[in-house]
Amino acid sequence: MDNFKNLRGTVDLLPDQLIKWQNVEKLILEQLFRASVKEIRTPILEMTELFMRGIGEGTDVVSKEMYTFLDRGERSCTLRPEGTASVARALIQNGISTKPSQKLWYMGPMFRYERPQAGRQRQFHQLGVEFIGYESVRSDIEIITLAWDILDKLGIKELNLEINTLGDDIDRSNFQKAFLKWLEVNKNSLDLDSQKRIDKNPLRILDTKNVQTKQILEDAPKLFDFLSKKSLERYINIKEKLKLLKIPFIENSSLVRGLDYYTHTAFEITSGLLGSQATVCGGGRYDNLISQMGGTETPAIGFAIGLERLILLSGKDLEKSRDTDIYIVNKGFNAETLAMDLSRKLRNFDLKTELDVSGASFSKQFKKANKIKSKSIIVIGDDEASKREFVIRLFNNEISEDQQETISIEDNIKLEKWLKSNLLLDLKL
Ligand code: HAM
């Protein structure tokens, strides 16, 4: 029988790779904590209808990319392709969508049936941030700077922020009328993909990658020209504030995003260091989503960062894990019991401790401690065990007497003193 393989577009993350993931996630969580953003966790599996209504049936995500199936109760279920619709549902369902000013984050797997390539998977991970109940221009700036600062904190280079405005519903519907008229006349000059989008999602024609269509679109009506005075002022204000904060940005009038819920601000952050899948972060304002899904009208804005792309971009320094503080070398029946006791005690300190359970010779255990670069070692043989004591020393190759201590297993004070002066830890007993 052939061995099992994972499904195309899914990836096993192995222990050595996960060190980087954990370091990146830790930095992100610290940054979110400092910005007073709270976590929300919603199910990975939702009713299909949620995404059809929330994201829009005409989008590629809903029409081509969802993992949808009937469960045993004949209900249509979908593995979430993104997190915003689920967050909106959870807030409405739990009666807290109108609670003022909520800053929320989530992290976890998302699923889209796309053609896998570097930086694009079928199961991928996102960090999402949603500011619910926020209307002011300053909340747009805060969300953009939060995304920017997370990427910056991780040392990611060659970042480009692209922004656009999609106006409000009326602006867009006025534009759409004029655009559809133009499309009627110019339909045959467009590429096939764009032609197919005319009925389903004409706005997305604007972000076509087809060079010829792009050229033709230069003469098409511009959404920008259909913005109301209020929408335009809002956009100008955002640009001014970004300039004041010295966040560099590029205006991209064809940035429309792949999900239908956006209003006003839309933005993406790309990195020149990624290949064709250059967008590491995408987001925008979605003032109508919560009301469209049955909640009270609530303005909101958010973004999501693709974690696989973030990991590709993060530096090698994040691949390192904290070295082991103490390696416990032990051999002999009584020594082994004592060593187990001691390792449990040491883990109550903030120490990374590894107990050797191989039963191998002392020299093999020393070699292992050396290999993993343990900062110090504890040695217990039956001799020490019979006296209920152990030897602790820093693990460099020359043994210096003053760094080595014989300590009784009951003598917490002496142990703590040694740990404090040699491992420089702020210990709490
Ligand atoms: P999105 O642009 O569809 O937005 O996805 C956000 C990010 O997820 C992308 O920029 C990319 O880094 C990553 N991503 C998307 N698809 C894949 C894939 N197949 N493989 C690897 N990475 C991928 C959203 O999902 C919105 N919910 C963002 C948002 C939150 N807008 C408002 N609030």
Short mmCIF file of C-alpha atoms and ligand atoms in Angstrom, two decimals:
data_model
loop_
_atom_site.label_atom_id
_atom_site.label_comp_id
_atom_site.label_asym_id
_atom_site.label_seq_id
_atom_site.Cartn_x
_atom_site.Cartn_y
_atom_site.Cartn_z
CA MET A 1 0.00 0.00 0.00
CA ASP A 2 1.21 3.51 -0.77
CA ASN A 3 2.03 5.71 2.20
CA PHE A 4 -0.45 8.42 3.02
CA LYS A 5 0.30 11.93 1.87
CA ASN A 6 -1.14 15.24 2.94
CA LEU A 7 -3.64 16.93 0.60
CA ARG A 8 -2.31 19.24 -2.11
CA GLY A 9 -2.02 22.80 -0.85
CA THR A 10 -1.72 21.76 2.81
CA VAL A 11 1.57 21.71 4.70
CA ASP A 12 3.00 19.91 7.74
CA LEU A 13 4.77 22.35 10.01
CA LEU A 14 7.59 20.41 11.67
CA PRO A 15 9.14 21.16 15.09
CA ASP A 16 12.21 23.01 13.77
CA GLN A 17 10.11 25.19 11.46
CA LEU A 18 7.69 25.95 14.26
CA ILE A 19 10.35 27.70 16.32
CA LYS A 20 10.17 30.56 13.84
CA TRP A 21 6.37 30.48 13.79
CA GLN A 22 6.26 30.63 17.58
CA ASN A 23 8.73 33.52 17.73
CA VAL A 24 6.79 35.44 15.10
CA GLU A 25 3.47 34.76 16.84
CA LYS A 26 4.94 35.85 20.19
CA LEU A 27 6.08 39.19 18.76
CA ILE A 28 2.68 39.71 17.14
CA LEU A 29 0.82 38.92 20.36
CA GLU A 30 3.00 41.32 22.34
CA GLN A 31 2.31 44.06 19.83
CA LEU A 32 -1.45 43.39 19.93
CA PHE A 33 -1.44 43.35 23.72
CA ARG A 34 0.31 46.72 23.80
CA ALA A 35 -2.32 48.09 21.42
CA SER A 36 -5.13 46.81 23.71
CA VAL A 37 -6.54 44.44 21.10
CA LYS A 38 -8.41 41.43 22.56
CA GLU A 39 -8.65 37.94 21.13
CA ILE A 40 -11.79 36.36 19.68
CA ARG A 41 -12.07 32.71 18.57
CA THR A 42 -14.79 31.59 16.22
CA PRO A 43 -15.38 28.12 14.73
CA ILE A 44 -13.40 27.02 11.69
CA LEU A 45 -16.60 25.51 10.29
CA GLU A 46 -19.57 27.76 9.52
CA MET A 47 -22.84 27.66 7.59
CA THR A 48 -22.09 28.20 3.89
CA GLU A 49 -24.73 30.92 3.73
CA LEU A 50 -22.65 33.12 6.05
CA PHE A 51 -19.86 33.50 3.50
CA MET A 52 -22.21 33.73 0.53
CA ARG A 53 -23.93 36.69 2.12
CA GLY A 54 -20.94 38.16 3.95
CA ILE A 55 -18.24 37.93 1.27
CA GLY A 56 -20.49 38.00 -1.80
CA GLU A 57 -21.55 35.30 -4.28
CA GLY A 58 -19.83 37.01 -7.18
CA THR A 59 -16.38 36.87 -5.59
CA ASP A 60 -13.80 34.27 -6.60
CA VAL A 61 -13.51 33.20 -2.97
CA VAL A 62 -17.18 32.22 -2.76
CA SER A 63 -17.82 31.08 -6.32
CA LYS A 64 -14.63 29.06 -6.90
CA GLU A 65 -12.55 28.57 -3.79
CA MET A 66 -14.65 27.41 -0.86
CA TYR A 67 -14.40 24.00 0.76
CA THR A 68 -18.11 23.31 1.01
CA PHE A 69 -19.85 20.04 1.88
CA LEU A 70 -23.03 18.64 3.35
CA ASP A 71 -22.70 17.35 6.89
CA ARG A 72 -24.51 14.25 8.10
CA GLY A 73 -27.56 16.36 8.84
CA GLU A 74 -27.62 17.58 5.22
CA ARG A 75 -26.57 21.11 6.24
CA SER A 76 -24.26 22.94 3.87
CA CYS A 77 -21.06 23.74 5.78
CA THR A 78 -17.90 25.58 4.72
CA LEU A 79 -14.38 25.68 6.10
CA ARG A 80 -13.85 29.39 6.69
CA PRO A 81 -12.00 31.10 3.82
CA GLU A 82 -11.43 34.23 5.96
CA GLY A 83 -12.32 35.55 9.40
CA THR A 84 -14.20 38.84 9.07
CA ALA A 85 -17.63 37.36 8.27
CA SER A 86 -17.33 34.94 11.21
CA VAL A 87 -16.38 37.73 13.62
CA ALA A 88 -19.37 39.79 12.45
CA ARG A 89 -21.67 36.78 12.91
CA ALA A 90 -20.30 36.02 16.37
CA LEU A 91 -20.79 39.60 17.54
CA ILE A 92 -24.35 39.80 16.22
CA GLN A 93 -25.30 36.37 17.55
CA ASN A 94 -23.92 37.12 21.01
CA GLY A 95 -25.64 40.48 21.12
CA ILE A 96 -22.42 42.49 21.37
CA SER A 97 -22.06 43.95 17.88
CA THR A 98 -23.20 47.35 19.14
CA LYS A 99 -20.95 47.33 22.20
CA PRO A 100 -18.89 50.46 21.65
CA SER A 101 -15.37 50.31 20.30
CA GLN A 102 -14.19 46.72 20.21
CA LYS A 103 -10.68 45.91 19.06
CA LEU A 104 -10.38 42.22 18.25
CA TRP A 105 -7.83 39.82 16.83
CA TYR A 106 -7.83 36.18 15.74
CA MET A 107 -5.24 33.82 14.38
CA GLY A 108 -5.73 30.48 12.72
CA PRO A 109 -6.18 28.36 9.60
CA MET A 110 -8.26 29.49 6.62
CA PHE A 111 -9.14 27.42 3.55
CA ARG A 112 -9.32 28.40 -0.12
CA TYR A 113 -9.21 26.04 -3.06
CA GLU A 114 -6.61 27.96 -5.05
CA ARG A 115 -3.75 26.79 -7.26
CA PRO A 116 -0.91 26.22 -4.78
CA GLN A 117 2.43 27.97 -5.33
CA ALA A 118 5.08 29.65 -3.17
CA GLY A 119 3.18 31.73 -0.61
CA ARG A 120 -0.19 30.37 -1.70
CA GLN A 121 -1.76 27.34 -0.05
CA ARG A 122 -5.18 25.79 0.27
CA GLN A 123 -4.90 25.70 4.03
CA PHE A 124 -3.08 28.84 5.16
CA HIS A 125 -3.02 30.94 8.30
CA GLN A 126 -4.05 34.49 8.99
CA LEU A 127 -3.72 36.97 11.77
CA GLY A 128 -6.83 39.12 11.53
CA VAL A 129 -7.60 42.34 13.38
CA GLU A 130 -11.05 43.94 13.41
CA PHE A 131 -11.98 47.29 14.95
CA ILE A 132 -15.76 47.17 15.42
CA GLY A 133 -17.82 50.30 16.06
CA TYR A 134 -15.12 52.63 14.80
CA GLU A 135 -16.01 55.28 12.26
CA SER A 136 -13.43 58.04 12.50
CA VAL A 137 -10.63 58.63 10.04
CA ARG A 138 -8.29 58.10 12.95
CA SER A 139 -9.45 54.49 13.31
CA ASP A 140 -8.49 53.89 9.66
CA ILE A 141 -5.08 55.31 10.42
CA GLU A 142 -4.77 53.30 13.61
CA ILE A 143 -5.56 50.04 11.84
CA ILE A 144 -3.13 50.77 8.99
CA THR A 145 -0.34 51.77 11.37
CA LEU A 146 -0.97 48.71 13.53
CA ALA A 147 -0.50 46.44 10.50
CA TRP A 148 2.53 48.46 9.38
CA ASP A 149 4.13 48.38 12.84
CA ILE A 150 3.65 44.61 13.24
CA LEU A 151 5.47 44.05 9.94
CA ASP A 152 8.11 46.60 10.89
CA LYS A 153 8.64 45.02 14.35
CA LEU A 154 9.34 41.73 12.60
CA GLY A 155 12.04 43.48 10.60
CA ILE A 156 10.31 42.97 7.26
CA LYS A 157 11.92 44.89 4.45
CA GLU A 158 10.81 46.44 1.18
CA LEU A 159 7.25 47.09 2.33
CA ASN A 160 4.84 49.03 0.17
CA LEU A 161 1.51 50.29 1.39
CA GLU A 162 -1.08 50.77 -1.33
CA ILE A 163 -4.33 52.53 -0.56
CA ASN A 164 -7.54 53.33 -2.37
CA THR A 165 -11.06 54.37 -1.56
CA LEU A 166 -14.13 52.49 -2.72
CA GLY A 167 -16.53 55.20 -1.56
CA ASP A 168 -19.89 54.39 -0.03
CA ASP A 169 -22.73 52.34 -1.54
CA ILE A 170 -24.17 55.26 -3.49
CA ASP A 171 -20.79 56.30 -4.92
CA ARG A 172 -20.17 52.75 -6.03
CA SER A 173 -23.58 52.19 -7.53
CA ASN A 174 -23.30 55.45 -9.52
CA PHE A 175 -19.89 54.39 -10.75
CA GLN A 176 -21.10 50.88 -11.54
CA LYS A 177 -23.87 52.22 -13.80
CA ALA A 178 -21.40 54.26 -15.83
CA PHE A 179 -18.83 51.47 -15.83
CA LEU A 180 -21.35 48.87 -17.06
CA LYS A 181 -22.32 51.17 -19.91
CA TRP A 182 -18.67 51.51 -20.85
CA LEU A 183 -18.18 47.74 -20.54
CA GLU A 184 -21.08 47.11 -22.92
CA VAL A 185 -19.25 49.06 -25.61
CA ASN A 186 -15.78 47.72 -24.85
CA LYS A 187 -16.63 44.16 -23.87
CA ASN A 188 -15.02 42.45 -26.85
CA SER A 189 -11.67 44.14 -26.31
CA LEU A 190 -11.34 42.70 -22.78
CA ASP A 191 -9.70 39.39 -21.87
CA LEU A 192 -12.06 36.43 -21.33
CA ASP A 193 -11.74 36.43 -17.56
CA SER A 194 -12.76 40.08 -17.37
CA GLN A 195 -15.64 39.47 -19.77
CA LYS A 196 -16.95 36.78 -17.43
CA ARG A 197 -16.80 39.21 -14.54
CA ILE A 198 -19.10 41.77 -16.16
CA ASP A 199 -22.23 40.05 -14.84
CA LYS A 200 -20.81 38.62 -11.65
CA ASN A 201 -18.49 41.24 -10.19
CA PRO A 202 -17.63 44.12 -12.56
CA LEU A 203 -15.61 46.03 -9.96
CA ARG A 204 -13.00 43.27 -9.90
CA ILE A 205 -12.27 43.86 -13.58
CA LEU A 206 -10.37 46.90 -12.32
CA ASP A 207 -7.67 44.78 -10.70
CA THR A 208 -7.06 42.55 -13.73
CA LYS A 209 -3.49 41.44 -14.32
CA ASN A 210 -4.05 41.29 -18.10
CA VAL A 211 -1.81 43.93 -19.65
CA GLN A 212 -4.03 44.66 -22.66
CA THR A 213 -7.19 44.96 -20.56
CA LYS A 214 -5.30 47.23 -18.20
CA GLN A 215 -4.45 49.52 -21.09
CA ILE A 216 -8.03 49.62 -22.34
CA LEU A 217 -9.28 50.34 -18.82
CA GLU A 218 -7.29 53.57 -18.78
CA ASP A 219 -10.16 55.14 -20.76
CA ALA A 220 -12.90 53.68 -18.56
CA PRO A 221 -14.83 55.81 -16.04
CA LYS A 222 -12.99 56.15 -12.72
CA LEU A 223 -14.59 55.33 -9.36
CA PHE A 224 -12.72 58.29 -7.95
CA ASP A 225 -14.80 60.67 -10.12
CA PHE A 226 -18.03 59.34 -8.59
CA LEU A 227 -17.09 59.94 -4.96
CA SER A 228 -19.40 62.22 -2.99
CA LYS A 229 -17.84 65.28 -1.39
CA LYS A 230 -17.93 63.54 1.99
CA SER A 231 -16.22 60.38 0.73
CA LEU A 232 -13.59 62.40 -1.07
CA GLU A 233 -12.87 64.52 2.00
CA ARG A 234 -12.53 61.39 4.09
CA TYR A 235 -9.99 59.96 1.67
CA ILE A 236 -8.00 63.20 1.49
CA ASN A 237 -7.95 63.34 5.27
CA ILE A 238 -6.58 59.80 5.47
CA LYS A 239 -3.79 60.58 3.05
CA GLU A 240 -2.87 63.70 5.01
CA LYS A 241 -2.73 61.81 8.29
CA LEU A 242 -0.56 59.07 6.80
CA LYS A 243 1.83 61.72 5.56
CA LEU A 244 1.92 63.34 9.00
CA LEU A 245 2.78 60.00 10.55
CA LYS A 246 5.45 59.45 7.88
CA ILE A 247 3.93 56.17 6.70
CA PRO A 248 4.88 55.99 3.03
CA PHE A 249 2.04 54.95 0.70
CA ILE A 250 1.14 54.66 -2.94
CA GLU A 251 -2.32 55.38 -4.28
CA ASN A 252 -3.64 52.57 -6.43
CA SER A 253 -6.99 53.31 -8.02
CA SER A 254 -7.34 49.71 -9.24
CA LEU A 255 -7.07 48.24 -5.76
CA VAL A 256 -10.58 46.86 -5.20
CA ARG A 257 -9.89 43.78 -2.99
CA GLY A 258 -11.40 40.36 -3.57
CA LEU A 259 -14.24 40.49 -1.06
CA ASP A 260 -17.48 42.41 -1.54
CA TYR A 261 -17.92 43.95 1.89
CA TYR A 262 -15.50 46.86 1.58
CA THR A 263 -16.50 50.53 1.72
CA HIS A 264 -14.26 53.63 1.67
CA THR A 265 -10.69 52.71 2.64
CA ALA A 266 -9.09 49.65 1.05
CA PHE A 267 -5.41 48.87 1.52
CA GLU A 268 -2.78 46.25 0.89
CA ILE A 269 0.81 45.89 2.03
CA THR A 270 3.14 44.09 -0.33
CA SER A 271 6.80 43.23 -0.10
CA GLY A 272 9.23 43.34 -2.98
CA LEU A 273 10.91 40.29 -1.43
CA LEU A 274 7.94 38.01 -2.11
CA GLY A 275 7.48 36.62 -5.61
CA SER A 276 4.19 36.81 -7.46
CA GLN A 277 2.19 36.40 -4.23
CA ALA A 278 3.48 39.70 -2.88
CA THR A 279 0.57 40.79 -0.70
CA VAL A 280 1.33 40.09 2.91
CA CYS A 281 -1.56 42.11 4.34
CA GLY A 282 -4.95 43.18 3.05
CA GLY A 283 -7.75 45.08 4.67
CA GLY A 284 -10.21 47.89 4.64
CA ARG A 285 -13.38 49.41 5.99
CA TYR A 286 -16.65 47.47 5.95
CA ASP A 287 -19.34 49.74 7.32
CA ASN A 288 -22.27 47.74 5.90
CA LEU A 289 -21.32 44.15 6.67
CA ILE A 290 -22.81 43.91 10.14
CA SER A 291 -26.14 45.44 9.10
CA GLN A 292 -26.23 43.31 5.94
CA MET A 293 -25.91 40.26 8.12
CA GLY A 294 -28.83 41.24 10.31
CA GLY A 295 -27.12 43.37 12.96
CA THR A 296 -27.51 47.05 13.71
CA GLU A 297 -25.60 49.40 11.44
CA THR A 298 -22.03 49.36 12.83
CA PRO A 299 -18.98 50.87 11.18
CA ALA A 300 -15.88 48.68 11.19
CA ILE A 301 -12.42 48.30 9.71
CA GLY A 302 -9.81 45.54 9.77
CA PHE A 303 -7.00 43.69 8.08
CA ALA A 304 -5.52 40.22 7.80
CA ILE A 305 -1.89 39.24 7.45
CA GLY A 306 -1.02 35.96 5.73
CA LEU A 307 1.24 34.14 8.18
CA GLU A 308 2.96 31.88 5.60
CA ARG A 309 4.04 34.98 3.68
CA LEU A 310 5.08 36.65 6.91
CA ILE A 311 7.25 33.67 7.84
CA LEU A 312 8.87 33.72 4.39
CA LEU A 313 9.75 37.36 4.97
CA SER A 314 10.93 37.16 8.59
CA GLY A 315 14.64 37.03 9.29
CA LYS A 316 16.87 34.13 10.34
CA ASP A 317 17.25 35.54 13.85
CA LEU A 318 13.69 34.35 14.52
CA GLU A 319 14.68 30.75 13.77
CA LYS A 320 16.52 30.47 17.08
CA SER A 321 14.99 29.02 20.20
CA ARG A 322 16.03 29.70 23.80
CA ASP A 323 18.82 27.32 24.79
CA THR A 324 18.25 24.77 27.52
CA ASP A 325 19.15 26.21 30.92
CA ILE A 326 19.84 22.96 32.73
CA TYR A 327 20.46 19.45 31.47
CA ILE A 328 20.13 16.74 34.10
CA VAL A 329 22.64 13.95 33.64
CA ASN A 330 21.70 10.94 35.76
CA LYS A 331 22.45 7.24 36.05
CA GLY A 332 21.59 4.54 38.55
CA PHE A 333 18.26 3.50 40.08
CA ASN A 334 18.20 5.94 42.99
CA ALA A 335 19.77 8.74 40.95
CA GLU A 336 17.09 8.45 38.30
CA THR A 337 14.26 8.85 40.81
CA LEU A 338 15.95 11.82 42.42
CA ALA A 339 16.59 13.39 39.01
CA MET A 340 12.91 13.14 38.14
CA ASP A 341 12.01 14.87 41.37
CA LEU A 342 14.54 17.59 40.74
CA SER A 343 13.46 18.24 37.14
CA ARG A 344 9.88 18.81 38.30
CA LYS A 345 11.10 21.23 40.93
CA LEU A 346 13.27 23.14 38.47
CA ARG A 347 10.38 23.60 36.06
CA ASN A 348 8.63 25.61 38.74
CA PHE A 349 11.36 28.19 38.26
CA ASP A 350 11.38 29.91 34.90
CA LEU A 351 13.96 27.48 33.65
CA LYS A 352 14.12 25.37 30.54
CA THR A 353 15.11 22.01 31.92
CA GLU A 354 15.76 18.72 30.19
CA LEU A 355 15.94 15.44 32.02
CA ASP A 356 18.00 12.78 30.27
CA VAL A 357 15.86 9.64 30.31
CA SER A 358 18.08 7.55 28.03
CA GLY A 359 19.83 5.57 30.78
CA ALA A 360 22.96 5.86 28.60
CA SER A 361 26.49 6.19 29.98
CA PHE A 362 27.49 9.45 31.68
CA SER A 363 29.76 10.34 28.77
CA LYS A 364 26.94 9.93 26.23
CA GLN A 365 24.67 12.11 28.35
CA PHE A 366 27.39 14.79 28.59
CA LYS A 367 27.73 14.70 24.81
CA LYS A 368 24.00 15.27 24.42
CA ALA A 369 24.11 18.23 26.85
CA ASN A 370 26.97 19.66 24.84
CA LYS A 371 25.17 19.10 21.54
CA ILE A 372 22.07 21.02 22.60
CA LYS A 373 24.29 23.77 24.10
CA SER A 374 22.80 23.55 27.57
CA LYS A 375 23.94 26.47 29.73
CA SER A 376 24.46 24.29 32.78
CA ILE A 377 24.25 20.69 33.92
CA ILE A 378 23.25 18.81 37.00
CA VAL A 379 24.95 15.50 37.61
CA ILE A 380 23.45 12.81 39.80
CA GLY A 381 24.93 9.36 40.18
CA ASP A 382 24.04 6.80 42.84
CA ASP A 383 26.83 8.20 45.00
CA GLU A 384 25.15 11.62 45.11
CA ALA A 385 21.70 10.05 45.39
CA SER A 386 22.68 8.12 48.50
CA LYS A 387 23.57 11.45 50.13
CA ARG A 388 20.42 13.12 48.64
CA GLU A 389 22.48 15.72 46.85
CA PHE A 390 23.53 16.68 43.32
CA VAL A 391 26.29 18.57 41.57
CA ILE A 392 25.38 21.61 39.49
CA ARG A 393 27.76 23.52 37.26
CA LEU A 394 27.94 25.75 34.26
CA PHE A 395 28.48 23.69 31.17
CA ASN A 396 31.65 24.96 29.63
CA ASN A 397 34.41 22.55 28.95
CA GLU A 398 36.70 23.76 31.68
CA ILE A 399 35.25 23.06 35.07
CA SER A 400 35.92 25.97 37.33
CA GLU A 401 35.51 25.15 41.01
CA ASP A 402 33.63 28.30 41.98
CA GLN A 403 30.96 27.68 39.35
CA GLN A 404 30.35 24.18 40.63
CA GLU A 405 28.32 23.45 43.70
CA THR A 406 27.15 20.38 45.54
CA ILE A 407 23.65 21.01 46.81
CA SER A 408 21.37 19.01 49.00
CA ILE A 409 18.05 18.15 47.32
CA GLU A 410 16.15 19.89 50.14
CA ASP A 411 18.28 23.04 50.09
CA ASN A 412 16.14 25.38 47.94
CA ILE A 413 17.92 28.48 49.18
CA LYS A 414 21.35 27.32 48.07
CA LEU A 415 19.93 26.16 44.73
CA GLU A 416 18.22 29.49 44.15
CA LYS A 417 21.38 31.40 45.04
CA TRP A 418 23.42 29.37 42.56
CA LEU A 419 20.84 29.78 39.83
CA LYS A 420 20.60 33.51 40.41
CA SER A 421 24.30 34.15 40.32
CA ASN A 422 25.06 31.82 37.43
CA LEU A 423 22.04 31.87 35.15
CA LEU A 424 21.13 35.47 35.95
CA LEU A 425 17.49 34.72 36.34
CA ASP A 426 14.99 36.64 38.35
CA LEU A 427 13.56 33.71 40.24
CA LYS A 428 10.35 33.44 42.14
CA LEU A 429 10.12 30.59 44.61
P1 HAM B 1 -7.52 38.76 1.96
O1 HAM B 1 -6.84 39.80 1.16
O2 HAM B 1 -8.38 37.81 1.21
O3 HAM B 1 -8.34 39.50 3.09
O4 HAM B 1 -6.44 37.92 2.75
C1 HAM B 1 -5.51 38.55 3.60
C2 HAM B 1 -4.14 37.95 3.43
O5 HAM B 1 -4.19 36.54 3.63
C3 HAM B 1 -3.52 38.10 2.05
O6 HAM B 1 -2.95 39.37 1.89
C4 HAM B 1 -2.48 37.01 2.05
O7 HAM B 1 -1.32 37.44 2.74
C5 HAM B 1 -3.15 35.92 2.86
N1 HAM B 1 -3.72 34.88 1.97
C6 HAM B 1 -4.90 34.92 1.30
N2 HAM B 1 -5.06 33.80 0.58
C7 HAM B 1 -3.97 33.03 0.80
C8 HAM B 1 -3.56 31.73 0.36
N3 HAM B 1 -4.30 30.99 -0.45
N4 HAM B 1 -2.35 31.27 0.79
C9 HAM B 1 -1.58 31.99 1.64
N5 HAM B 1 -1.94 33.22 2.08
C10 HAM B 1 -3.12 33.72 1.69
C11 HAM B 1 -9.14 38.88 4.00
O8 HAM B 1 -9.15 37.70 4.21
C12 HAM B 1 -9.96 39.84 4.83
N6 HAM B 1 -10.76 39.06 5.79
C13 HAM B 1 -9.07 40.84 5.53
C14 HAM B 1 -9.86 41.81 6.35
C15 HAM B 1 -10.06 41.78 7.69
N7 HAM B 1 -10.52 42.86 5.87
C16 HAM B 1 -11.13 43.47 6.88
N8 HAM B 1 -10.86 42.81 7.98
#
